[in-house]
């Protein structure tokens, strides 16, 4: 044995909370092995089915973790580098569902585009494993590792469509800008370490609550760099420039994963660092009477939120490509979620979680519809391709309408309650004007969803429009998300309660 | 029937009908209309039963039903009816079967009937909801069926009109959502209680908020309702939407949907924000009076008969706003009564214009002449309805306008004088339009226009009957409204500690007394 290993202290590891991580990453590696050994004897749907099973497995193994945290309270494992709390379990759940649904959507797509093979699914699961690590990281380096695993897999996924130049271009664009953003993030981590002397989030939180570092230049610069890095991942303005191009170029199922999964993981990491470590400091239930670090970042997030809301909803109006429209709308959704982040309260965190879950459903469903409609070559993503969809495929058009209305925040959809919760959090934190601006942006955004609805229902279909085939995978995925959207639109209580319970408080941890 | 179950049944019966229609096979399209008519007629019958079973002397909410819905957010399923909402519910129950019977969609009948019935559920839900969030959900969801009705079955410019309608209304309600949340959360913080959106509980704590905060929140509500009413200058969606909508859509839009706004002003404006309502009353009734004159003048200029009726709505709703913000029993009662009257008479006018359009395929006044000779029954019905809209004594419009002017005269004398001029203008544009369309010698295009058929006569009969009945004998309506209105006024006074002037203590020309009144009024403002 190497001497260095002999000296190393192996930390005490609890395995149960790590099982979802292991299942997700392990399933990817095992799938790769199976396919390379026995690929030729396996049926075409094997990889997709394997991925669905892996996602469900993660979901199933996350439940005991949730129950355990419920009983024992939040804690950490592997020498305090992985946090075990309901916040991370919630995000793990969202990511697992995202993987399941994306795999369903991708099944028909890959076959149609003759891109069959396990690569897509392996990368998808690896990326989600990175996301899970981000969501539960209690250590800035672990968080960075998670982010890189997530991102590298997505860079390849974006460039997955071998015969489309746009896909290659999008991949390069996303890779260069993403690498740049990662560098910012890493630099931010270094600066925060310089200011606080720790990379452990719970320790940083502890240090900040006993020392006033709110004017520390090193810490401020570090926080700014971290915001740039996260802002890029969640597509917040002004770090959004890649979004429309990449969404348009990337294969449609990949976009559904990016909009739902990458955003969720990005916001989870953002909240862990900014609300968990740099969050408000309480003493006996009251805000502590000292200058809060939150006062430093709240105004910046306020600005990011307004910029994202305004740019996202307004630029979407002038687009003619549905994928670009939805890319800008995802920017405006990021703005909405930032409204919840800006509140910097437990309710705010809960509202962000609810929003992420609801948005994941809408985004996956919307891009699943586009996957189906875009036809061979993934080319038909212009608004014109949707004209008269209601006459050609009434159920598909109705499902897309439900998802769009949910994105617009119309009552009796999950999207309404997502907006309701976020605005509640903002109003409760007395950010009235932010709430007002967010709602105005929602009205502007409603216009672009209406444009799509008009095209589907009120325009006549082209006479030579090709017959649409809806493969079973996407059909199941769309049915699930529509049911989800309507069910939680009518009775959101269970999901609200889950998001409420999934709170984030590093202080309570037994270190 | 168990009393507490009647309201949910009324609200959801049309939705059940819509679901039933969705399940009808395409090969059986002839049963679509009977099912739609039966569902809406059954709902209408239930609302009539509700009116009969309603306890006339009771000013509180009746037939209430309460259930936890989203407990963690303080949102409940809470419905009930009082004298203020009762007749709007009945109006909705009557107008929907009439509109469904009267007009057949030219295409996509199935979707058309589904949207009509969903719309009915939404409207009834708005009038019966006693929880702010529940109200908001119905208030917003009404947009979608109306959007599709205008956008899919409307006239040439329908997409533009539908989108404009949707965005305008959504803009208003977007701000109301923020106001609603601020109201609930800040009230809970002031009183130290749990967050609740229950209208009754919030009204009890109506005085808890700081004056300035309450005023801001009131403005966010008032804007949403002002767009819906619509009050000048946010009325611009209305002429487009009314003109482009299919006939049944216009009837429901004018008859029921506009009332969502005025109803909201009474139920949520006055009831929840007594002080702020009084503070902003001068602004709102001034806008109301501007609306009366502006609507009348613009209506006079219209070449399109349907657009003329649409602008007349702007004027009529100006009257209703004036009545509501007179904030006294006469004014509010007049406003409420006028909501019903406007629903009947403008609904009927839109139906008649629709009948003419079906025959002549034009809405241009200049292309119609001498229709009286060709279609005497249609002309006669049009006369009655038009005179009701003008406010001829003996027909329903007169009672409402009289009460409004009486209330406004006490509260703001000169505005009442100006508004009364609006009555004259209404006579001008409607009679002039009638003269151009119905009088004279018909040319070739108009000579052979068929008269009303039995189906059209059937749908006009209840409307004309009610127009005459309410003009001659409005007591059954007023005696059911009055306790609720009085209770509303005393609630406002209790919250403010302010005595409002009523017709009874009107100063008989004495300046001293008038000055006293003004001093009182000033006190109320300073509160």
Short mmCIF file of C-alpha atoms in Angstrom, two decimals, chain A residues 102-395:
data_model
loop_
_atom_site.label_atom_id
_atom_site.label_comp_id
_atom_site.label_asym_id
_atom_site.label_seq_id
_atom_site.Cartn_x
_atom_site.Cartn_y
_atom_site.Cartn_z
CA UNK A 102 -36.40 12.55 -21.10
CA UNK A 103 -35.58 8.92 -21.79
CA UNK A 104 -39.18 8.34 -22.85
CA UNK A 105 -39.08 11.34 -25.16
CA UNK A 106 -35.69 10.40 -26.58
CA UNK A 107 -36.68 6.84 -27.44
CA UNK A 108 -38.71 7.66 -30.53
CA UNK A 109 -36.50 10.60 -31.43
CA UNK A 110 -33.21 8.69 -31.59
CA UNK A 111 -34.80 6.02 -33.69
CA UNK A 112 -36.31 8.56 -36.07
CA UNK A 113 -33.01 10.36 -36.47
CA UNK A 114 -31.04 7.07 -36.80
CA UNK A 115 -28.97 7.97 -33.78
CA UNK A 116 -29.66 4.70 -31.98
CA UNK A 117 -27.18 3.63 -29.36
CA UNK A 118 -26.66 3.84 -25.66
CA UNK A 119 -24.50 6.98 -25.73
CA UNK A 120 -27.41 9.34 -25.24
CA UNK A 121 -28.73 7.49 -22.23
CA UNK A 122 -25.32 7.02 -20.64
CA UNK A 123 -24.57 10.71 -20.89
CA UNK A 124 -28.04 11.60 -19.66
CA UNK A 125 -27.62 9.51 -16.51
CA UNK A 126 -24.08 10.73 -15.91
CA UNK A 127 -25.22 14.29 -16.23
CA UNK A 128 -28.06 13.68 -13.79
CA UNK A 129 -25.60 12.07 -11.39
CA UNK A 130 -23.61 15.30 -11.53
CA UNK A 131 -26.79 17.22 -10.86
CA UNK A 132 -27.55 15.08 -7.83
CA UNK A 133 -24.07 15.76 -6.50
CA UNK A 134 -24.55 19.49 -7.01
CA UNK A 135 -27.87 19.43 -5.20
CA UNK A 136 -26.45 17.67 -2.17
CA UNK A 137 -22.94 19.11 -2.06
CA UNK A 138 -21.91 20.58 1.25
CA UNK A 139 -18.49 21.46 0.01
CA UNK A 140 -17.62 23.91 -2.71
CA UNK A 141 -15.19 21.54 -4.41
CA UNK A 142 -17.68 18.69 -4.42
CA UNK A 143 -20.20 21.12 -5.83
CA UNK A 144 -17.78 22.08 -8.57
CA UNK A 145 -17.13 18.42 -9.38
CA UNK A 146 -20.86 17.82 -9.67
CA UNK A 147 -21.27 20.82 -11.90
CA UNK A 148 -18.48 19.67 -14.21
CA UNK A 149 -19.86 16.13 -14.47
CA UNK A 150 -23.26 17.58 -15.27
CA UNK A 151 -21.90 20.06 -17.79
CA UNK A 152 -19.44 17.87 -19.67
CA UNK A 153 -22.12 15.31 -20.35
CA UNK A 154 -24.51 17.99 -21.57
CA UNK A 155 -21.85 19.53 -23.88
CA UNK A 156 -21.68 16.19 -25.68
CA UNK A 157 -25.45 15.71 -25.64
CA UNK A 158 -25.96 19.07 -27.29
CA UNK A 159 -23.63 18.13 -30.14
CA UNK A 160 -25.21 14.68 -30.34
CA UNK A 161 -26.99 15.13 -33.64
CA UNK A 162 -24.21 14.09 -36.00
CA UNK A 163 -25.79 15.22 -39.23
CA UNK A 164 -26.95 18.68 -38.16
CA UNK A 165 -24.43 21.50 -38.33
CA UNK A 166 -26.54 23.56 -35.93
CA UNK A 167 -26.20 20.86 -33.32
CA UNK A 168 -22.38 20.85 -33.64
CA UNK A 169 -22.31 24.62 -33.52
CA UNK A 170 -24.50 24.70 -30.44
CA UNK A 171 -22.27 22.14 -28.78
CA UNK A 172 -19.12 24.22 -29.36
CA UNK A 173 -20.86 27.40 -28.28
CA UNK A 174 -22.17 25.85 -25.11
CA UNK A 175 -18.82 24.22 -24.37
CA UNK A 176 -16.72 27.37 -24.76
CA UNK A 177 -19.07 29.59 -22.81
CA UNK A 178 -19.74 26.89 -20.25
CA UNK A 179 -16.05 26.30 -19.65
CA UNK A 180 -15.63 30.03 -19.21
CA UNK A 181 -18.44 30.11 -16.65
CA UNK A 182 -16.93 27.15 -14.81
CA UNK A 183 -13.68 29.08 -14.57
CA UNK A 184 -15.55 31.96 -12.98
CA UNK A 185 -17.12 29.58 -10.54
CA UNK A 186 -13.82 28.01 -9.60
CA UNK A 187 -12.22 31.39 -9.11
CA UNK A 188 -15.15 32.38 -6.94
CA UNK A 189 -14.65 29.28 -4.83
CA UNK A 190 -10.99 30.19 -4.38
CA UNK A 191 -11.86 33.73 -3.29
CA UNK A 192 -14.51 32.53 -0.84
CA UNK A 193 -11.96 30.14 0.57
CA UNK A 194 -9.53 33.00 0.89
CA UNK A 195 -12.08 35.11 2.75
CA UNK A 196 -13.48 32.49 5.09
CA UNK A 197 -10.76 29.87 5.27
CA UNK A 198 -13.12 27.04 4.46
CA UNK A 199 -14.75 25.33 1.53
CA UNK A 200 -17.31 23.56 3.70
CA UNK A 201 -20.66 25.30 3.36
CA UNK A 202 -21.82 24.61 6.89
CA UNK A 203 -18.52 25.91 8.24
CA UNK A 204 -18.71 29.01 6.06
CA UNK A 205 -22.21 29.61 7.39
CA UNK A 206 -20.87 29.19 10.91
CA UNK A 207 -17.99 31.59 10.30
CA UNK A 208 -20.24 34.21 8.76
CA UNK A 209 -22.70 34.10 11.60
CA UNK A 210 -20.01 34.85 14.14
CA UNK A 211 -17.87 37.23 12.06
CA UNK A 212 -19.06 40.22 10.13
CA UNK A 213 -17.52 39.73 6.69
CA UNK A 214 -20.21 41.63 4.82
CA UNK A 215 -17.70 44.28 3.76
CA UNK A 216 -14.91 41.87 2.99
CA UNK A 217 -13.80 42.55 -0.59
CA UNK A 218 -12.52 39.03 -1.10
CA UNK A 219 -15.83 37.53 -0.07
CA UNK A 220 -17.81 40.00 -2.16
CA UNK A 221 -15.72 39.27 -5.24
CA UNK A 222 -16.06 35.55 -4.56
CA UNK A 223 -19.83 35.78 -4.29
CA UNK A 224 -19.99 37.78 -7.51
CA UNK A 225 -17.94 35.13 -9.35
CA UNK A 226 -20.12 32.36 -7.96
CA UNK A 227 -23.23 34.19 -9.14
CA UNK A 228 -21.77 34.43 -12.63
CA UNK A 229 -21.15 30.71 -12.69
CA UNK A 230 -24.60 29.77 -11.45
CA UNK A 231 -26.25 32.49 -13.51
CA UNK A 232 -24.82 30.87 -16.60
CA UNK A 233 -26.14 27.43 -15.71
CA UNK A 234 -29.66 28.66 -14.98
CA UNK A 235 -29.67 31.03 -17.97
CA UNK A 236 -30.21 34.27 -16.09
CA UNK A 237 -29.66 37.57 -17.90
CA UNK A 238 -26.93 38.79 -18.59
CA UNK A 239 -25.42 35.29 -18.71
CA UNK A 240 -28.09 34.00 -21.03
CA UNK A 241 -26.67 34.74 -24.48
CA UNK A 242 -26.04 31.08 -25.27
CA UNK A 243 -29.57 29.94 -24.47
CA UNK A 244 -31.52 30.66 -27.67
CA UNK A 245 -28.80 29.36 -29.97
CA UNK A 246 -28.12 26.25 -27.96
CA UNK A 247 -31.79 25.45 -27.42
CA UNK A 248 -32.42 25.86 -31.11
CA UNK A 249 -29.44 23.80 -32.20
CA UNK A 250 -29.49 21.02 -29.65
CA UNK A 251 -31.60 17.89 -30.25
CA UNK A 252 -35.07 18.54 -28.84
CA UNK A 253 -35.03 15.85 -26.11
CA UNK A 254 -31.71 17.25 -24.89
CA UNK A 255 -33.31 20.66 -24.61
CA UNK A 256 -36.07 19.23 -22.49
CA UNK A 257 -33.43 17.84 -20.14
CA UNK A 258 -31.49 21.12 -20.14
CA UNK A 259 -34.55 23.23 -19.41
CA UNK A 260 -35.79 20.93 -16.66
CA UNK A 261 -32.79 19.15 -15.19
CA UNK A 262 -29.86 21.51 -15.64
CA UNK A 263 -31.93 24.43 -14.44
CA UNK A 264 -33.07 22.52 -11.37
CA UNK A 265 -29.53 21.46 -10.51
CA UNK A 266 -28.22 24.98 -11.11
CA UNK A 267 -30.82 26.55 -8.84
CA UNK A 268 -30.27 23.87 -6.21
CA UNK A 269 -26.56 24.69 -6.11
CA UNK A 270 -27.26 28.41 -6.13
CA UNK A 271 -29.59 28.06 -3.16
CA UNK A 272 -27.23 25.75 -1.28
CA UNK A 273 -24.44 28.27 -1.51
CA UNK A 274 -26.29 31.55 -1.30
CA UNK A 275 -29.17 30.67 1.00
CA UNK A 276 -27.38 27.90 2.87
CA UNK A 277 -23.98 29.43 3.42
CA UNK A 278 -24.49 33.13 2.73
CA UNK A 279 -28.07 33.15 3.98
CA UNK A 280 -29.76 35.31 6.58
CA UNK A 281 -28.51 34.91 10.13
CA UNK A 282 -31.15 34.41 12.79
CA UNK A 283 -30.96 34.70 16.52
CA UNK A 284 -33.86 33.22 18.45
CA UNK A 285 -36.17 33.34 15.48
CA UNK A 286 -35.43 37.00 14.71
CA UNK A 287 -33.09 38.33 12.08
CA UNK A 288 -29.79 38.88 13.90
CA UNK A 289 -28.93 42.45 14.62
CA UNK A 290 -25.81 42.65 12.51
CA UNK A 291 -25.06 43.49 8.93
CA UNK A 292 -26.26 40.51 6.97
CA UNK A 293 -24.35 38.95 4.10
CA UNK A 294 -27.71 38.59 2.36
CA UNK A 295 -27.81 42.37 2.09
CA UNK A 296 -24.85 42.07 -0.24
CA UNK A 297 -26.28 39.59 -2.71
CA UNK A 298 -30.01 40.25 -2.52
CA UNK A 299 -29.88 43.47 -4.57
CA UNK A 300 -27.76 41.72 -7.21
CA UNK A 301 -30.23 38.85 -7.49
CA UNK A 302 -33.00 41.44 -7.58
CA UNK A 303 -31.33 42.97 -10.63
CA UNK A 304 -30.73 39.60 -12.27
CA UNK A 305 -34.37 38.69 -11.74
CA UNK A 306 -35.68 41.87 -13.30
CA UNK A 307 -33.27 41.64 -16.23
CA UNK A 308 -34.17 38.00 -16.87
CA UNK A 309 -37.89 38.68 -16.66
CA UNK A 310 -37.74 41.66 -18.96
CA UNK A 311 -35.32 40.30 -21.56
CA UNK A 312 -36.79 36.82 -21.53
CA UNK A 313 -40.38 37.84 -22.05
CA UNK A 314 -39.79 40.71 -24.44
CA UNK A 315 -37.28 39.13 -26.81
CA UNK A 316 -39.43 36.02 -27.02
CA UNK A 317 -42.11 38.03 -28.76
CA UNK A 318 -40.06 38.70 -31.89
CA UNK A 319 -38.95 35.09 -32.41
CA UNK A 320 -40.40 32.90 -35.10
CA UNK A 321 -38.89 29.60 -34.04
CA UNK A 322 -40.73 27.74 -31.31
CA UNK A 323 -37.54 26.45 -29.73
CA UNK A 324 -36.17 29.98 -29.56
CA UNK A 325 -39.47 31.24 -28.14
CA UNK A 326 -39.32 28.62 -25.43
CA UNK A 327 -35.64 29.37 -24.85
CA UNK A 328 -36.46 32.98 -24.09
CA UNK A 329 -39.42 31.89 -22.03
CA UNK A 330 -37.08 29.66 -20.01
CA UNK A 331 -34.99 32.77 -19.35
CA UNK A 332 -38.05 34.56 -18.07
CA UNK A 333 -38.91 31.54 -15.91
CA UNK A 334 -35.38 31.74 -14.49
CA UNK A 335 -36.22 35.34 -13.62
CA UNK A 336 -39.35 34.19 -11.82
CA UNK A 337 -37.41 31.62 -9.85
CA UNK A 338 -34.85 34.27 -8.93
CA UNK A 339 -37.72 36.27 -7.46
CA UNK A 340 -38.15 33.42 -5.02
CA UNK A 341 -34.40 33.25 -4.38
CA UNK A 342 -34.26 36.96 -3.77
CA UNK A 343 -36.74 36.68 -0.91
CA UNK A 344 -34.05 34.76 1.04
CA UNK A 345 -36.62 33.13 3.31
CA UNK A 346 -37.67 29.54 3.96
CA UNK A 347 -40.88 30.27 2.05
CA UNK A 348 -38.77 31.56 -0.80
CA UNK A 349 -36.78 28.33 -0.94
CA UNK A 350 -39.98 26.30 -0.86
CA UNK A 351 -41.44 28.38 -3.67
CA UNK A 352 -38.31 27.85 -5.76
CA UNK A 353 -38.55 24.10 -5.26
CA UNK A 354 -42.21 24.05 -6.21
CA UNK A 355 -41.50 26.20 -9.24
CA UNK A 356 -38.66 23.94 -10.35
CA UNK A 357 -40.86 20.85 -10.12
CA UNK A 358 -43.74 22.51 -11.96
CA UNK A 359 -41.45 24.02 -14.59
CA UNK A 360 -39.68 20.70 -15.16
CA UNK A 361 -43.02 19.17 -16.10
CA UNK A 362 -44.00 22.03 -18.40
CA UNK A 363 -40.61 22.23 -20.08
CA UNK A 364 -40.24 18.51 -20.70
CA UNK A 365 -43.77 18.32 -22.04
CA UNK A 366 -43.36 21.35 -24.30
CA UNK A 367 -40.11 20.14 -25.80
CA UNK A 368 -41.55 16.65 -26.13
CA UNK A 369 -44.31 18.10 -28.29
CA UNK A 370 -41.69 19.93 -30.35
CA UNK A 371 -39.69 16.71 -30.66
CA UNK A 372 -42.73 15.04 -32.15
CA UNK A 373 -43.77 17.92 -34.39
CA UNK A 374 -40.31 18.81 -35.68
CA UNK A 375 -40.28 15.73 -37.90
CA UNK A 376 -37.31 13.99 -39.53
CA UNK A 377 -34.09 15.93 -39.19
CA UNK A 378 -35.40 17.82 -36.18
CA UNK A 379 -35.84 20.76 -38.57
CA UNK A 380 -39.49 21.70 -38.35
CA UNK A 381 -39.35 23.90 -35.28
CA UNK A 382 -40.67 27.09 -36.85
CA UNK A 383 -43.94 28.52 -35.58
CA UNK A 384 -45.40 27.78 -39.02
CA UNK A 385 -44.91 24.07 -38.46
CA UNK A 386 -47.43 24.22 -35.64
CA UNK A 387 -50.11 25.84 -37.77
CA UNK A 388 -53.36 24.00 -37.60
CA UNK A 389 -52.00 21.34 -35.28
CA UNK A 390 -55.40 21.24 -33.58
CA UNK A 391 -56.97 20.00 -36.80
CA UNK A 392 -54.22 17.44 -37.47
CA UNK A 393 -53.62 16.13 -33.95
CA UNK A 394 -56.28 17.49 -31.55
CA UNK A 395 -55.03 15.69 -28.46
#
